[in-house]
Amino acid sequence: MIDIDKIRADFPILKQLVNGKPLVYFDNGATSQKPQVVIDAITNYYSNINSNVHRGVHTLSQLATDAFEETRKKIKAHFNPAHEHEIIFTRGTTEGINLVATAVTPFIKKTDEIIISGLEHHSNIVPWQLLCERTGAKLKVIPINDKGELEMDVFEELISNQTKIVAVNHISNALGTINPVEEIIEKAHKVGAWVLIDGAQSCPHMRVDLQALDCDFFTCSAHKMLGPTGIGFLYGKEDILNALPPYHGGGEMIKECNFEKTTYAELPHKFEAGTPNIADVIAFGTAIDYINKIGLEHIEAYEHDLLNYATQALLNVPGLKIYGTSAKKASVISFNIADLHPYDVGSIVDKLGVAVRTGHHCTQPIMDRFAIPGTLRASFAFYNTKQEVDVLVNALQKAVMMLS
Ligand SMILES: *Cc1c(COP(=O)(O)O)cnc(C)c1O
């Protein structure tokens, strides 16, 4: 069960007033808030064990290294990859995708094809466009229907022996659609393609079992799942990561370095050049512990209930239209009200203390698909409440009165 008062007390920012009103934070799709234990983990690292990892024999360096590597163990336990060394720390989802799209370059020919979808975040579009520019390969896009779902019959037509990589998100950040990634992975593997799953939006909301999923790559960002910004991980299957060339060169990633030839360190270090973001890796581990203390199953059920409540409540606002109406959705609602500009509505609800996102949500192709400039997006976390949804609905009604 979710003990909402106890949970909210763990998040110091939720006690704030914004523009003189209690903060209603509905921009969790952009970044989640952080519980005090995560904030404390960062301070504790710098106050007590700050030291570089994997280097010195001295005590602090060993404490720092142990705490750093402990997070990799927590990720292994939480996401169930076959091996701990298949987890590479990155700055986040964006860097994970860029790492893969760059490192696969020698494996991609001019006649090859890369498939993405019409639901992708710019960070799962542009790195593949760059790969196609480097190699001459073709980018194909799975279109979406009016509900914001992938058109899987078109995917069947697009996929062929020329397909080398399929890269799709698990959950759409703009519309909330939960994509049929199991089916995509199975079909892609039949033609021998590698599959990258952008898990930025799934990790905070649902259980992800990497071995059961059987994707070849998976990326995520800590900051959307209660952790700090600037840290995340890339999962890759061991044999594939071993076959790929390094992404960054530098310290920590070499076995032997001399001017004639350098040999690379074993996984995961081969892909972790330079001093890592130690404090934030440690705090990421604390965030995973916090989520597990509450239980992802409880989080999922609570958010689902909140999504249903909010969907009904919002549809009571005259002229409100929801974009993204798939039966399988995470706790994200994108909408517009009549012909009011989302930015104008967003500015007014902000004055009333409610934080929603307005704009294209780094998914311009989706906005083009629906021929709109952008949407308002309310994205919920398990520390949000139905009372807060009511505050949003009232704020929207005020905005409508002021703007029309
Ligand atoms: C947020 C997000 C990204 C980018 O994540 P960063 O943390 O900015 O690197 C990519 N894909 C999706 C679906 C996202 O929601």
Short mmCIF file of C-alpha atoms and ligand atoms in Angstrom, two decimals:
data_model
loop_
_atom_site.label_atom_id
_atom_site.label_comp_id
_atom_site.label_asym_id
_atom_site.label_seq_id
_atom_site.Cartn_x
_atom_site.Cartn_y
_atom_site.Cartn_z
CA MET A 1 0.00 0.00 0.00
CA ILE A 2 1.02 3.58 -0.64
CA ASP A 3 1.06 5.61 2.60
CA ILE A 4 0.75 8.91 0.78
CA ASP A 5 1.34 11.25 3.75
CA LYS A 6 4.46 9.38 4.78
CA ILE A 7 5.75 9.34 1.20
CA ARG A 8 5.11 13.04 0.60
CA ALA A 9 6.98 13.87 3.81
CA ASP A 10 10.08 12.23 2.26
CA PHE A 11 10.18 14.82 -0.57
CA PRO A 12 11.22 18.22 0.83
CA ILE A 13 10.35 20.15 -2.35
CA LEU A 14 6.67 19.18 -2.09
CA LYS A 15 6.32 21.43 0.98
CA GLN A 16 7.12 24.50 -1.13
CA LEU A 17 4.86 27.31 -2.10
CA VAL A 18 5.17 28.39 -5.74
CA ASN A 19 3.73 31.79 -6.62
CA GLY A 20 2.20 31.75 -3.13
CA LYS A 21 0.36 28.45 -3.73
CA PRO A 22 1.23 24.92 -2.63
CA LEU A 23 3.29 23.29 -5.38
CA VAL A 24 1.44 20.74 -7.50
CA TYR A 25 4.21 19.02 -9.43
CA PHE A 26 2.91 17.30 -12.55
CA ASP A 27 6.08 17.43 -14.64
CA ASN A 28 7.44 14.04 -13.60
CA GLY A 29 7.92 13.01 -17.23
CA ALA A 30 10.63 15.67 -17.49
CA THR A 31 12.25 14.82 -14.16
CA SER A 32 11.03 13.40 -10.88
CA GLN A 33 11.51 14.98 -7.48
CA LYS A 34 14.06 13.51 -5.06
CA PRO A 35 13.45 12.04 -1.62
CA GLN A 36 15.62 13.32 1.25
CA VAL A 37 17.61 10.05 1.38
CA VAL A 38 18.86 10.62 -2.18
CA ILE A 39 19.84 14.22 -1.41
CA ASP A 40 21.59 13.01 1.75
CA ALA A 41 23.50 10.32 -0.17
CA ILE A 42 25.14 13.03 -2.30
CA THR A 43 26.10 15.13 0.73
CA ASN A 44 27.32 12.08 2.60
CA TYR A 45 29.62 11.09 -0.24
CA TYR A 46 31.28 14.52 -0.44
CA SER A 47 31.35 14.96 3.35
CA ASN A 48 32.74 11.56 4.24
CA ILE A 49 34.24 9.42 1.48
CA ASN A 50 35.05 11.72 -1.47
CA SER A 51 37.90 10.07 -3.37
CA ASN A 52 38.54 8.79 -6.88
CA VAL A 53 37.36 5.27 -7.67
CA HIS A 54 39.24 2.22 -8.95
CA ARG A 55 42.59 3.90 -8.35
CA GLY A 56 44.20 4.32 -4.95
CA VAL A 57 44.86 1.61 -2.44
CA HIS A 58 44.01 4.08 0.30
CA THR A 59 41.00 3.58 2.53
CA LEU A 60 38.78 6.37 1.19
CA SER A 61 39.34 5.31 -2.40
CA GLN A 62 38.29 1.81 -1.49
CA LEU A 63 35.19 3.04 0.34
CA ALA A 64 34.27 5.20 -2.66
CA THR A 65 34.88 2.33 -5.09
CA ASP A 66 32.77 -0.05 -3.00
CA ALA A 67 29.89 2.42 -2.75
CA PHE A 68 30.13 3.14 -6.50
CA GLU A 69 30.17 -0.55 -7.46
CA GLU A 70 27.35 -1.25 -4.99
CA THR A 71 25.03 0.70 -7.31
CA ARG A 72 25.93 -1.59 -10.22
CA LYS A 73 24.95 -4.53 -7.99
CA LYS A 74 21.66 -2.82 -7.11
CA ILE A 75 20.94 -2.24 -10.81
CA LYS A 76 21.73 -5.90 -11.49
CA ALA A 77 19.30 -6.99 -8.77
CA HIS A 78 16.60 -4.54 -9.89
CA PHE A 79 16.78 -4.94 -13.69
CA ASN A 80 18.02 -8.55 -13.88
CA PRO A 81 20.67 -8.50 -16.61
CA ALA A 82 22.67 -11.74 -16.88
CA HIS A 83 25.87 -10.00 -15.76
CA GLU A 84 26.81 -6.99 -13.68
CA HIS A 85 29.43 -5.93 -16.25
CA GLU A 86 26.69 -5.47 -18.85
CA ILE A 87 25.72 -2.28 -16.98
CA ILE A 88 27.65 0.80 -18.21
CA PHE A 89 27.25 4.09 -16.36
CA THR A 90 26.41 7.01 -18.64
CA ARG A 91 25.21 10.58 -18.22
CA GLY A 92 21.72 9.36 -18.99
CA THR A 93 19.49 7.98 -21.72
CA THR A 94 20.76 10.43 -24.35
CA GLU A 95 24.38 9.45 -23.85
CA GLY A 96 23.49 5.74 -23.80
CA ILE A 97 21.79 5.99 -27.20
CA ASN A 98 24.64 8.07 -28.64
CA LEU A 99 27.14 5.52 -27.36
CA VAL A 100 25.36 2.69 -29.16
CA ALA A 101 24.64 4.64 -32.36
CA THR A 102 28.33 5.60 -32.55
CA ALA A 103 29.92 2.31 -31.52
CA VAL A 104 27.90 0.27 -34.04
CA THR A 105 29.22 2.38 -36.96
CA PRO A 106 31.70 -0.26 -38.24
CA PHE A 107 28.87 -2.81 -38.39
CA ILE A 108 26.57 -0.71 -40.58
CA LYS A 109 26.71 -0.66 -44.39
CA LYS A 110 25.14 1.57 -47.00
CA THR A 111 22.48 -1.00 -47.85
CA ASP A 112 21.41 -1.45 -44.21
CA GLU A 113 18.31 -0.03 -42.56
CA ILE A 114 17.62 1.34 -39.09
CA ILE A 115 14.03 1.37 -37.82
CA ILE A 116 12.74 3.82 -35.22
CA SER A 117 9.17 4.89 -34.48
CA GLY A 118 6.98 7.95 -34.81
CA LEU A 119 6.79 8.10 -31.00
CA GLU A 120 10.47 8.72 -30.36
CA HIS A 121 12.09 11.41 -28.24
CA HIS A 122 14.60 13.48 -30.23
CA SER A 123 17.36 11.65 -28.41
CA ASN A 124 16.25 8.41 -30.07
CA ILE A 125 16.04 10.05 -33.51
CA VAL A 126 19.05 12.30 -34.01
CA PRO A 127 21.81 9.79 -33.06
CA TRP A 128 20.40 7.37 -35.68
CA GLN A 129 20.21 10.14 -38.30
CA LEU A 130 23.88 10.84 -37.59
CA LEU A 131 24.68 7.14 -37.95
CA CYS A 132 22.85 7.10 -41.30
CA GLU A 133 24.79 10.16 -42.45
CA ARG A 134 28.08 8.46 -41.57
CA THR A 135 27.24 5.14 -43.19
CA GLY A 136 24.67 5.84 -45.90
CA ALA A 137 22.19 3.51 -44.19
CA LYS A 138 18.45 4.30 -44.42
CA LEU A 139 16.22 5.39 -41.55
CA LYS A 140 12.69 3.92 -41.53
CA VAL A 141 9.92 5.02 -39.20
CA ILE A 142 7.02 3.00 -37.77
CA PRO A 143 4.01 5.34 -38.08
CA ILE A 144 1.46 5.91 -35.30
CA ASN A 145 -2.33 5.82 -35.44
CA ASP A 146 -4.83 8.36 -34.10
CA LYS A 147 -4.68 6.84 -30.62
CA GLY A 148 -0.91 7.33 -30.52
CA GLU A 149 -0.12 3.63 -30.92
CA LEU A 150 2.48 2.11 -33.20
CA GLU A 151 1.08 0.70 -36.43
CA MET A 152 2.44 -2.79 -35.98
CA ASP A 153 1.24 -4.04 -39.37
CA VAL A 154 3.43 -1.40 -41.03
CA PHE A 155 6.33 -2.50 -38.81
CA GLU A 156 5.89 -6.01 -40.27
CA GLU A 157 6.29 -4.52 -43.76
CA LEU A 158 9.28 -2.37 -42.82
CA ILE A 159 11.33 -5.09 -41.19
CA SER A 160 13.53 -7.20 -43.48
CA ASN A 161 16.95 -8.77 -43.75
CA GLN A 162 18.32 -5.27 -44.36
CA THR A 163 17.18 -4.15 -40.92
CA LYS A 164 20.21 -3.98 -38.63
CA ILE A 165 18.88 -2.00 -35.67
CA VAL A 166 15.44 -1.29 -34.26
CA ALA A 167 15.33 1.49 -31.65
CA VAL A 168 12.05 2.33 -29.90
CA ASN A 169 10.93 3.65 -26.57
CA HIS A 170 9.25 1.46 -24.00
CA ILE A 171 6.80 4.20 -23.00
CA SER A 172 6.22 7.44 -24.93
CA ASN A 173 7.11 10.51 -22.87
CA ALA A 174 4.74 12.69 -24.88
CA LEU A 175 1.63 10.49 -25.00
CA GLY A 176 2.17 7.81 -22.36
CA THR A 177 1.65 4.90 -24.79
CA ILE A 178 3.15 1.64 -23.55
CA ASN A 179 4.65 0.04 -26.66
CA PRO A 180 4.56 -3.69 -27.49
CA VAL A 181 8.32 -3.99 -27.15
CA GLU A 182 8.27 -7.78 -26.55
CA GLU A 183 6.71 -8.29 -29.98
CA ILE A 184 9.10 -5.80 -31.60
CA ILE A 185 12.13 -7.52 -30.07
CA GLU A 186 10.96 -10.97 -31.16
CA LYS A 187 10.29 -9.88 -34.76
CA ALA A 188 13.57 -7.95 -34.99
CA HIS A 189 15.56 -10.91 -33.72
CA LYS A 190 14.00 -13.11 -36.42
CA VAL A 191 15.81 -11.02 -39.05
CA GLY A 192 18.98 -10.78 -36.95
CA ALA A 193 18.60 -7.09 -36.02
CA TRP A 194 19.74 -5.61 -32.71
CA VAL A 195 17.11 -3.86 -30.60
CA LEU A 196 17.64 -0.82 -28.40
CA ILE A 197 14.88 0.02 -25.94
CA ASP A 198 14.75 3.61 -24.64
CA GLY A 199 13.57 2.95 -21.10
CA ALA A 200 13.63 6.53 -19.81
CA GLN A 201 9.89 6.47 -19.11
CA SER A 202 9.37 2.82 -18.20
CA CYS A 203 11.92 2.50 -15.37
CA PRO A 204 10.06 4.90 -13.02
CA HIS A 205 6.68 3.24 -13.56
CA MET A 206 7.03 -0.49 -14.13
CA ARG A 207 9.18 -3.55 -13.48
CA VAL A 208 11.75 -4.11 -16.24
CA ASP A 209 13.37 -7.55 -16.42
CA LEU A 210 16.19 -7.30 -18.95
CA GLN A 211 16.68 -11.04 -19.44
CA ALA A 212 12.95 -11.65 -19.90
CA LEU A 213 12.75 -8.70 -22.31
CA ASP A 214 15.75 -10.02 -24.27
CA CYS A 215 16.56 -6.64 -25.85
CA ASP A 216 20.17 -6.08 -26.93
CA PHE A 217 20.49 -2.58 -25.46
CA PHE A 218 18.47 -0.69 -22.87
CA THR A 219 18.98 2.88 -21.67
CA CYS A 220 17.67 4.82 -18.71
CA SER A 221 18.18 8.06 -16.75
CA ALA A 222 18.34 8.17 -12.95
CA HIS A 223 16.72 11.60 -12.71
CA LYS A 224 13.31 10.38 -13.90
CA MET A 225 13.30 7.68 -11.21
CA LEU A 226 14.04 9.76 -8.09
CA GLY A 227 17.81 9.87 -8.66
CA PRO A 228 20.14 12.76 -9.53
CA THR A 229 20.55 14.36 -12.96
CA GLY A 230 23.55 13.54 -15.12
CA ILE A 231 23.61 9.81 -14.44
CA GLY A 232 22.02 6.75 -15.99
CA PHE A 233 23.03 3.46 -17.46
CA LEU A 234 23.28 1.60 -20.71
CA TYR A 235 22.68 -2.13 -20.65
CA GLY A 236 24.12 -4.17 -23.50
CA LYS A 237 24.43 -7.90 -24.01
CA GLU A 238 27.93 -9.04 -23.12
CA ASP A 239 28.91 -10.51 -26.50
CA ILE A 240 27.73 -7.41 -28.37
CA LEU A 241 29.45 -4.96 -26.01
CA ASN A 242 32.63 -6.99 -26.36
CA ALA A 243 32.40 -6.77 -30.15
CA LEU A 244 31.87 -2.99 -30.26
CA PRO A 245 34.76 -0.51 -30.26
CA PRO A 246 35.03 1.91 -27.30
CA TYR A 247 33.07 5.17 -27.44
CA HIS A 248 35.34 7.47 -25.42
CA GLY A 249 39.07 7.00 -24.99
CA GLY A 250 40.88 7.97 -21.82
CA GLY A 251 41.80 6.85 -18.35
CA GLU A 252 40.12 3.85 -16.73
CA MET A 253 39.22 2.19 -20.05
CA ILE A 254 42.63 0.78 -21.03
CA LYS A 255 44.46 -2.42 -20.20
CA GLU A 256 47.82 -1.32 -21.70
CA CYS A 257 48.46 2.06 -23.28
CA ASN A 258 51.48 2.86 -25.41
CA PHE A 259 52.01 4.84 -28.60
CA GLU A 260 52.06 1.77 -30.86
CA LYS A 261 48.95 0.07 -29.59
CA THR A 262 46.48 0.37 -26.76
CA THR A 263 44.44 -2.54 -25.49
CA TYR A 264 41.16 -2.02 -23.75
CA ALA A 265 39.95 -2.91 -20.31
CA GLU A 266 37.30 -5.54 -19.74
CA LEU A 267 33.62 -4.64 -19.48
CA PRO A 268 32.24 -2.43 -18.06
CA HIS A 269 35.39 -0.27 -17.83
CA LYS A 270 35.99 -0.34 -21.60
CA PHE A 271 33.01 2.02 -21.91
CA GLU A 272 33.63 4.10 -18.79
CA ALA A 273 36.54 6.39 -19.71
CA GLY A 274 37.52 9.11 -17.27
CA THR A 275 36.51 9.85 -13.70
CA PRO A 276 32.84 8.96 -13.41
CA ASN A 277 30.05 10.86 -11.70
CA ILE A 278 30.72 9.04 -8.43
CA ALA A 279 28.40 10.88 -6.04
CA ASP A 280 25.44 10.60 -8.37
CA VAL A 281 26.04 6.92 -9.10
CA ILE A 282 25.94 6.28 -5.35
CA ALA A 283 22.77 8.36 -4.95
CA PHE A 284 21.20 6.50 -7.91
CA GLY A 285 21.63 3.33 -5.84
CA THR A 286 19.82 5.02 -2.95
CA ALA A 287 16.95 5.95 -5.30
CA ILE A 288 16.59 2.33 -6.40
CA ASP A 289 16.49 1.24 -2.74
CA TYR A 290 13.79 3.82 -2.05
CA ILE A 291 11.65 2.60 -4.97
CA ASN A 292 12.02 -1.00 -3.81
CA LYS A 293 11.08 -0.08 -0.26
CA ILE A 294 7.74 1.17 -1.58
CA GLY A 295 7.47 -1.53 -4.24
CA LEU A 296 7.11 -0.99 -7.98
CA GLU A 297 3.90 -3.03 -7.99
CA HIS A 298 2.34 -0.63 -5.47
CA ILE A 299 3.63 2.36 -7.43
CA GLU A 300 2.18 0.98 -10.68
CA ALA A 301 -1.27 0.30 -9.18
CA TYR A 302 -1.43 3.70 -7.46
CA GLU A 303 -0.39 5.59 -10.60
CA HIS A 304 -2.86 3.64 -12.72
CA ASP A 305 -5.69 4.64 -10.41
CA LEU A 306 -4.50 8.26 -10.50
CA LEU A 307 -4.33 8.18 -14.31
CA ASN A 308 -7.93 6.94 -14.57
CA TYR A 309 -9.14 9.54 -12.11
CA ALA A 310 -7.28 12.36 -13.87
CA THR A 311 -8.44 11.26 -17.32
CA GLN A 312 -12.08 11.42 -16.22
CA ALA A 313 -11.61 14.70 -14.35
CA LEU A 314 -9.85 16.40 -17.26
CA LEU A 315 -12.46 15.30 -19.79
CA ASN A 316 -14.98 17.29 -17.72
CA VAL A 317 -13.22 20.50 -18.78
CA PRO A 318 -15.19 21.82 -21.79
CA GLY A 319 -13.24 21.63 -25.04
CA LEU A 320 -10.41 19.53 -23.60
CA LYS A 321 -8.98 16.94 -25.97
CA ILE A 322 -6.53 14.24 -24.90
CA TYR A 323 -3.77 13.14 -27.30
CA GLY A 324 -2.67 9.56 -26.67
CA THR A 325 -5.66 7.35 -25.95
CA SER A 326 -4.10 3.90 -26.15
CA ALA A 327 -5.63 1.29 -23.84
CA LYS A 328 -2.13 0.65 -22.53
CA LYS A 329 -0.87 3.87 -21.00
CA ALA A 330 1.43 5.07 -18.26
CA SER A 331 0.56 8.04 -16.05
CA VAL A 332 0.99 10.75 -18.69
CA ILE A 333 -1.81 12.90 -20.10
CA SER A 334 -1.18 15.20 -23.06
CA PHE A 335 -3.99 17.57 -23.93
CA ASN A 336 -5.15 20.84 -25.43
CA ILE A 337 -8.21 22.93 -24.71
CA ALA A 338 -10.19 24.09 -27.74
CA ASP A 339 -7.95 26.42 -29.75
CA LEU A 340 -6.14 27.92 -26.73
CA HIS A 341 -2.38 27.92 -27.05
CA PRO A 342 -0.81 25.40 -24.63
CA TYR A 343 1.78 27.97 -23.54
CA ASP A 344 -0.89 30.48 -22.48
CA VAL A 345 -2.80 27.87 -20.51
CA GLY A 346 0.42 26.55 -18.94
CA SER A 347 1.45 30.04 -17.81
CA ILE A 348 -1.85 30.61 -16.05
CA VAL A 349 -1.88 27.27 -14.24
CA ASP A 350 1.72 27.95 -13.17
CA LYS A 351 0.55 31.16 -11.47
CA LEU A 352 -1.80 28.90 -9.52
CA GLY A 353 1.08 26.68 -8.36
CA VAL A 354 0.61 23.84 -10.86
CA ALA A 355 3.67 22.70 -12.83
CA VAL A 356 2.78 21.07 -16.15
CA ARG A 357 4.91 20.85 -19.23
CA THR A 358 3.95 22.74 -22.38
CA GLY A 359 5.41 22.42 -25.85
CA HIS A 360 6.54 19.57 -28.06
CA HIS A 361 8.18 17.52 -25.27
CA CYS A 362 11.24 16.81 -27.47
CA THR A 363 8.93 14.92 -29.83
CA GLN A 364 8.23 17.30 -32.70
CA PRO A 365 7.29 14.49 -35.13
CA ILE A 366 4.38 13.51 -32.85
CA MET A 367 3.10 17.10 -32.84
CA ASP A 368 3.39 17.14 -36.65
CA ARG A 369 1.45 13.86 -36.81
CA PHE A 370 -1.46 15.48 -34.95
CA ALA A 371 -0.92 18.86 -36.70
CA ILE A 372 -0.64 20.79 -33.41
CA PRO A 373 2.10 23.14 -32.15
CA GLY A 374 2.34 21.33 -28.85
CA THR A 375 0.35 20.12 -25.89
CA LEU A 376 0.03 20.58 -22.17
CA ARG A 377 1.31 17.49 -20.42
CA ALA A 378 0.49 16.37 -16.90
CA SER A 379 2.68 13.45 -15.87
CA PHE A 380 2.12 11.85 -12.48
CA ALA A 381 4.26 10.14 -9.89
CA PHE A 382 3.24 8.06 -6.87
CA TYR A 383 3.62 11.08 -4.58
CA ASN A 384 0.84 12.93 -6.44
CA THR A 385 -2.79 12.83 -5.26
CA LYS A 386 -6.34 13.08 -6.55
CA GLN A 387 -6.71 16.36 -4.62
CA GLU A 388 -3.84 17.73 -6.71
CA VAL A 389 -5.62 16.62 -9.87
CA ASP A 390 -8.65 18.61 -8.68
CA VAL A 391 -6.39 21.66 -8.23
CA LEU A 392 -5.23 21.26 -11.84
CA VAL A 393 -8.79 20.95 -13.12
CA ASN A 394 -9.83 24.11 -11.26
CA ALA A 395 -6.79 25.95 -12.57
CA LEU A 396 -7.62 24.90 -16.13
CA GLN A 397 -11.17 26.12 -15.71
CA LYS A 398 -9.84 29.49 -14.55
CA ALA A 399 -7.47 29.61 -17.52
CA VAL A 400 -10.34 28.95 -19.92
CA MET A 401 -12.35 31.79 -18.40
CA MET A 402 -9.42 34.19 -18.61
CA LEU A 403 -8.42 33.29 -22.16
CA SER A 404 -11.77 32.99 -23.90
C1 LIG B 1 13.75 12.03 -20.99
C2 LIG B 1 13.78 11.11 -22.12
C3 LIG B 1 14.94 10.93 -22.88
C4 LIG B 1 16.20 11.70 -22.63
O1 LIG B 1 16.68 11.48 -21.34
P1 LIG B 1 17.88 12.37 -20.77
O2 LIG B 1 17.84 12.10 -19.32
O3 LIG B 1 17.55 13.80 -21.11
O4 LIG B 1 19.12 11.90 -21.43
C5 LIG B 1 14.89 10.01 -23.90
N1 LIG B 1 13.79 9.31 -24.17
C6 LIG B 1 12.66 9.45 -23.47
C7 LIG B 1 11.46 8.61 -23.79
C8 LIG B 1 12.61 10.36 -22.43
O5 LIG B 1 11.50 10.52 -21.72
#
